[in-house]
Amino acid sequence: MVVPPTFSDLGKVAKDVFNKGFSIGSNKLTVNTKTASGIALSPSFELKNDTLVAAFESSGSPAEGFTLKEKWTSDNVTKTNFVVTDKIAKGLKVDLEVVVNPASGKKSA
């Protein structure tokens, strides 16, 4: 005997076409720009469930072989990434990442 489908299953396939992969109730704005000196700036803002989440990223290369990336979020978490390539030894890449959360006092490297 075949059991009839429940009412919630009848339109599931049609609902999935519109709901999967789409963030309903969320608005996001990201801007990417680069300064004349080559520093990339990327602020982003997201309004999700009446909460504004913001982040600001910057990255650049102060000298050949050195890369510096910084990210600050509206949760007041700062993440800094410093990469040295081919300066200590040819083919060696050193990557140092430091995360600081002043609200909780947590620091990691």
N, CA, C and O of each residue as an XYZ file, in Angstrom:
436
protein
N       0.834     -1.176      0.000
C       0.000      0.000      0.000
C       0.884      1.247      0.000
O       1.845      1.329      0.766
N       0.570      2.191     -0.834
C       1.352      3.412     -0.965
C       0.838      4.453      0.018
O      -0.360      4.722      0.096
N       1.768      5.029      0.761
C       1.402      6.058      1.731
C       1.426      7.413      1.026
O       2.406      7.733      0.354
N       0.372      8.213      1.164
C       0.369      9.520      0.504
C       1.406     10.454      1.148
O       1.662     10.370      2.349
N       1.994     11.334      0.347
C       3.000     12.243      0.893
C       2.371     13.258      1.843
O       1.193     13.595      1.722
N       3.163     13.731      2.774
C       2.664     14.758      3.687
C       2.601     16.085      2.944
O       3.261     16.267      1.921
N       1.806     17.003      3.465
C       1.626     18.287      2.795
C       2.927     19.087      2.718
O       3.126     19.841      1.765
N       3.813     18.938      3.699
C       5.064     19.691      3.676
C       5.992     19.200      2.565
O       6.858     19.954      2.119
N       5.833     17.959      2.110
C       6.673     17.418      1.047
C       6.191     17.804     -0.351
O       6.966     17.717     -1.304
N       4.926     18.231     -0.501
C       4.374     18.483     -1.821
C       5.118     19.591     -2.577
O       5.388     19.435     -3.768
N       5.449     20.690     -1.925
C       6.117     21.795     -2.606
C       7.593     21.891     -2.298
O       8.214     22.909     -2.605
N       8.183     20.857     -1.697
C       9.581     20.917     -1.266
C      10.533     21.156     -2.430
O      11.434     21.986     -2.312
N      10.369     20.471     -3.526
C      11.273     20.622     -4.667
C      11.195     22.047     -5.203
O      12.224     22.641     -5.522
N      10.009     22.593     -5.304
C       9.853     23.966     -5.801
C      10.443     24.971     -4.813
O      11.050     25.955     -5.236
N      10.280     24.749     -3.515
C      10.834     25.653     -2.505
C      12.358     25.620     -2.530
O      12.998     26.658     -2.364
N      12.943     24.452     -2.733
C      14.398     24.320     -2.750
C      15.028     25.125     -3.880
O      16.154     25.602     -3.742
N      14.319     25.283     -4.995
C      14.848     26.062     -6.115
C      15.093     27.502     -5.679
O      16.072     28.118     -6.099
N      14.211     28.044     -4.839
C      14.310     29.435     -4.425
C      15.039     29.634     -3.099
O      15.584     30.712     -2.859
N      15.061     28.634     -2.244
C      15.611     28.815     -0.909
C      17.045     28.328     -0.736
O      17.784     28.912      0.056
N      17.461     27.305     -1.429
C      18.818     26.781     -1.242
C      19.827     27.685     -1.943
O      19.676     28.013     -3.120
N      20.848     28.078     -1.206
C      21.897     28.905     -1.781
C      21.583     30.387     -1.765
O      22.398     31.185     -2.229
N      20.450     30.777     -1.258
C      20.082     32.182     -1.170
C      19.968     32.568      0.295
O      19.381     31.833      1.088
N      20.519     33.700      0.654
C      20.447     34.137      2.048
C      19.267     35.086      2.206
O      19.388     36.285      1.954
N      18.156     34.560      2.613
C      16.953     35.351      2.815
C      17.045     36.002      4.196
O      17.365     35.335      5.180
N      16.769     37.281      4.265
C      16.866     38.005      5.533
C      18.263     38.497      5.803
O      18.570     38.879      6.932
N      19.126     38.501      4.795
C      20.503     38.934      4.968
C      20.888     39.825      3.793
O      20.620     39.495      2.637
N      21.514     40.945      4.095
C      22.014     41.854      3.070
C      23.507     42.035      3.289
O      23.952     42.231      4.420
N      24.283     41.971      2.214
C      25.732     42.067      2.342
C      26.283     43.027      1.303
O      25.861     43.025      0.147
N      27.236     43.852      1.737
C      27.912     44.793      0.857
C      29.411     44.649      1.078
O      29.890     44.758      2.207
N      30.149     44.405      0.003
C      31.600     44.314      0.061
C      32.176     45.224     -1.010
O      31.729     45.207     -2.157
N      33.168     46.018     -0.632
C      33.813     46.935     -1.558
C      35.296     46.588     -1.594
O      35.931     46.456     -0.548
N      35.844     46.441     -2.788
C      37.276     46.172     -2.944
C      37.899     47.333     -3.691
O      37.394     47.747     -4.735
N      39.001     47.864     -3.159
C      39.699     48.954     -3.818
C      41.191     48.829     -3.539
O      41.608     48.091     -2.646
N      41.979     49.549     -4.302
C      43.426     49.507     -4.150
C      43.958     50.934     -4.208
O      43.556     51.712     -5.073
N      44.863     51.280     -3.290
C      45.437     52.618     -3.261
C      46.531     52.736     -4.320
O      46.940     51.746     -4.926
N      46.994     53.961     -4.527
C      48.055     54.205     -5.508
C      49.359     53.519     -5.105
O      50.170     53.167     -5.962
N      49.558     53.333     -3.814
C      50.787     52.671     -3.344
C      50.667     51.154     -3.316
O      51.605     50.475     -2.899
N      49.523     50.601     -3.755
C      49.383     49.154     -3.884
C      48.770     48.454     -2.694
O      48.813     47.225     -2.625
N      48.197     49.192     -1.748
C      47.557     48.572     -0.593
C      46.103     48.277     -0.943
O      45.370     49.172     -1.364
N      45.687     47.029     -0.771
C      44.313     46.614     -1.060
C      43.461     46.809      0.186
O      43.840     46.383      1.277
N      42.308     47.455      0.021
C      41.380     47.699      1.120
C      40.048     47.050      0.787
O      39.568     47.142     -0.343
N      39.447     46.387      1.784
C      38.196     45.689      1.536
C      37.288     45.759      2.764
O      37.344     44.880      3.624
N      36.446     46.803      2.852
C      35.451     46.810      3.923
C      34.235     45.981      3.509
O      33.866     45.949      2.335
N      33.619     45.312      4.481
C      32.404     44.547      4.190
C      31.412     44.728      5.336
O      31.786     44.828      6.505
N      30.150     44.766      4.962
C      29.071     44.957      5.917
C      27.982     43.945      5.617
O      27.650     43.698      4.458
N      27.423     43.355      6.681
C      26.336     42.400      6.503
C      25.277     42.650      7.561
O      25.573     42.695      8.755
N      24.046     42.811      7.114
C      22.913     42.959      8.011
C      22.180     41.629      8.032
O      21.559     41.223      7.049
N      22.267     40.960      9.176
C      21.691     39.624      9.295
C      20.840     39.579     10.562
O      21.352     39.724     11.671
N      19.546     39.377     10.384
C      18.610     39.306     11.507
C      18.730     40.529     12.417
O      18.853     40.391     13.634
N      18.694     41.717     11.829
C      18.761     43.002     12.534
C      20.074     43.212     13.286
O      20.118     44.013     14.219
N      21.122     42.528     12.912
C      22.440     42.714     13.507
C      23.414     43.086     12.400
O      23.494     42.403     11.378
N      24.154     44.171     12.606
C      25.134     44.607     11.625
C      26.494     44.013     11.976
O      27.004     44.221     13.077
N      27.072     43.281     11.046
C      28.397     42.692     11.211
C      29.300     43.355     10.184
O      29.017     43.330      8.987
N      30.387     43.947     10.661
C      31.301     44.656      9.772
C      32.698     44.080      9.893
O      33.083     43.547     10.934
N      33.445     44.196      8.816
C      34.842     43.757      8.804
C      35.624     44.682      7.879
O      35.082     45.211      6.908
N      36.883     44.866      8.186
C      37.748     45.701      7.357
C      39.055     44.944      7.156
O      39.727     44.583      8.122
N      39.407     44.708      5.902
C      40.634     43.994      5.576
C      41.556     44.901      4.775
O      41.113     45.671      3.924
N      42.833     44.794      5.062
C      43.828     45.503      4.262
C      45.002     44.565      4.037
O      45.334     43.746      4.894
N      45.623     44.697      2.874
C      46.787     43.874      2.579
C      47.697     44.648      1.646
O      47.260     45.454      0.825
N      48.965     44.373      1.805
C      49.936     45.045      0.957
C      51.296     44.409      1.103
O      51.508     43.515      1.923
N      52.201     44.886      0.297
C      53.564     44.382      0.308
C      54.503     45.564      0.520
O      54.778     46.309     -0.420
N      55.006     45.747      1.767
C      55.880     46.882      2.036
C      57.221     46.782      1.310
O      57.852     47.802      1.030
N      57.651     45.584      1.009
C      58.898     45.358      0.271
C      58.778     44.019     -0.442
O      57.914     43.205     -0.115
N      59.642     43.801     -1.406
C      59.600     42.538     -2.142
C      59.893     41.375     -1.212
O      60.884     41.384     -0.482
N      59.019     40.370     -1.245
C      59.194     39.189     -0.403
C      58.455     39.269      0.919
O      58.429     38.291      1.665
N      57.855     40.407      1.229
C      57.102     40.591      2.471
C      55.645     40.921      2.132
O      55.374     41.742      1.257
N      54.720     40.276      2.830
C      53.298     40.555      2.652
C      52.673     40.730      4.025
O      52.926     39.940      4.934
N      51.860     41.762      4.173
C      51.197     42.051      5.433
C      49.693     42.135      5.182
O      49.239     42.890      4.323
N      48.921     41.346      5.947
C      47.459     41.362      5.842
C      46.897     41.604      7.232
O      47.360     41.017      8.210
N      45.892     42.474      7.313
C      45.248     42.754      8.587
C      43.738     42.691      8.403
O      43.213     43.091      7.364
N      43.047     42.185      9.417
C      41.596     42.118      9.384
C      41.064     42.497     10.752
O      41.510     41.979     11.776
N      40.096     43.415     10.753
C      39.429     43.824     11.978
C      37.939     43.583     11.795
O      37.382     43.918     10.750
N      37.283     43.002     12.806
C      35.849     42.747     12.732
C      35.120     43.599     13.759
O      35.735     44.131     14.684
N      33.816     43.728     13.594
C      33.013     44.514     14.528
C      32.921     43.845     15.899
O      32.457     44.466     16.855
N      33.352     42.604     16.007
C      33.444     41.931     17.304
C      34.719     42.341     18.034
O      35.020     41.823     19.109
N      35.471     43.277     17.444
C      36.725     43.803     17.971
C      37.822     42.737     18.026
O      38.642     42.718     18.944
N      37.820     41.862     17.039
C      38.868     40.851     16.901
C      39.803     41.318     15.786
O      39.361     41.651     14.687
N      41.081     41.335     16.082
C      42.080     41.766     15.109
C      42.936     40.562     14.721
O      43.427     39.828     15.579
N      43.104     40.376     13.417
C      43.915     39.269     12.902
C      44.981     39.863     11.989
O      44.661     40.566     11.031
N      46.232     39.582     12.283
C      47.344     40.080     11.479
C      48.132     38.894     10.946
O      48.436     37.954     11.680
N      48.457     38.951      9.661
C      49.179     37.878      9.000
C      50.402     38.488      8.314
O      50.264     39.388      7.486
N      51.583     38.008      8.652
C      52.828     38.507      8.084
C      53.536     37.344      7.393
O      53.823     36.324      8.020
N      53.815     37.502      6.102
C      54.421     36.428      5.316
C      55.760     36.906      4.756
O      55.848     37.979      4.158
N      56.796     36.098      4.956
C      58.125     36.367      4.397
C      58.443     35.230      3.436
O      58.429     34.060      3.818
N      58.730     35.586      2.180
C      58.992     34.581      1.153
C      60.382     34.793      0.556
O      60.725     35.899      0.139
N      61.171     33.728      0.520
C      62.502     33.700     -0.124
C      63.493     34.705      0.458
O      64.411     35.121     -0.250
N      63.346     35.110      1.713
C      64.299     36.035      2.324
C      65.276     35.310      3.243
O      66.465     35.629      3.258
N      64.794     34.355      3.997
C      65.653     33.612      4.918
C      66.439     32.557      4.151
O      67.649     32.420      4.331
N      65.747     31.816      3.299
C      66.369     30.804      2.446
C      65.522     30.676      1.190
O      64.303     30.842      1.240
N      66.151     30.387      0.087
C      65.435     30.280     -1.179
C      64.415     29.139     -1.097
O      64.753     28.019     -0.715
N      63.167     29.437     -1.460
C      62.098     28.454     -1.420
C      61.394     28.347     -0.076
O      60.423     27.601      0.051
N      61.871     29.090      0.945
C      61.267     29.034      2.278
C      60.244     30.159      2.429
O      60.508     31.315      2.100
N      59.074     29.785      2.934
C      58.010     30.754      3.183
C      57.655     30.680      4.665
O      57.276     29.620      5.164
N      57.776     31.805      5.368
C      57.455     31.876      6.790
C      56.171     32.681      6.926
O      56.072     33.799      6.419
N      55.190     32.109      7.613
C      53.881     32.729      7.755
C      53.571     32.860      9.245
O      53.476     31.854      9.949
N      53.413     34.089      9.726
C      53.104     34.351     11.128
C      51.723     34.983     11.201
O      51.464     36.000     10.558
N      50.840     34.381     11.982
C      49.475     34.890     12.144
C      49.212     35.152     13.616
O      49.425     34.279     14.457
N      48.749     36.357     13.925
C      48.456     36.737     15.304
C      46.999     37.175     15.374
O      46.564     38.025     14.596
N      46.243     36.593     16.310
C      44.838     36.942     16.512
C      44.692     37.471     17.936
O      45.117     36.829     18.897
N      44.079     38.660     18.059
C      43.899     39.285     19.374
C      42.423     39.608     19.542
O      41.801     40.222     18.675
N      41.872     39.178     20.687
C      40.495     39.489     21.051
C      40.534     40.211     22.395
O      40.566     39.558     23.438
N      40.532     41.561     22.391
C      40.659     42.305     23.650
C      39.497     42.082     24.625
O      39.682     42.186     25.838
N      38.311     41.780     24.109
C      37.162     41.585     24.984
C      37.343     40.375     25.895
O      36.986     40.426     27.072
N      37.887     39.300     25.364
C      38.081     38.096     26.161
C      39.511     37.975     26.682
O      39.784     37.162     27.564
N      40.418     38.777     26.141
C      41.819     38.698     26.545
C      42.569     37.576     25.891
O      43.718     37.311     26.246
N      41.931     36.888     24.915
C      42.578     35.769     24.230
C      43.509     36.275     23.148
O      43.179     37.186     22.390
N      44.669     35.667     23.094
C      45.663     35.976     22.044
C      46.181     34.661     21.528
O      46.384     33.723     22.300
N      46.400     34.579     20.227
C      46.973     33.371     19.653
C      47.916     33.746     18.541
O      47.749     34.775     17.886
N      48.914     32.901     18.330
C      49.895     33.153     17.265
C      50.152     31.856     16.541
O      50.946     31.821     15.601
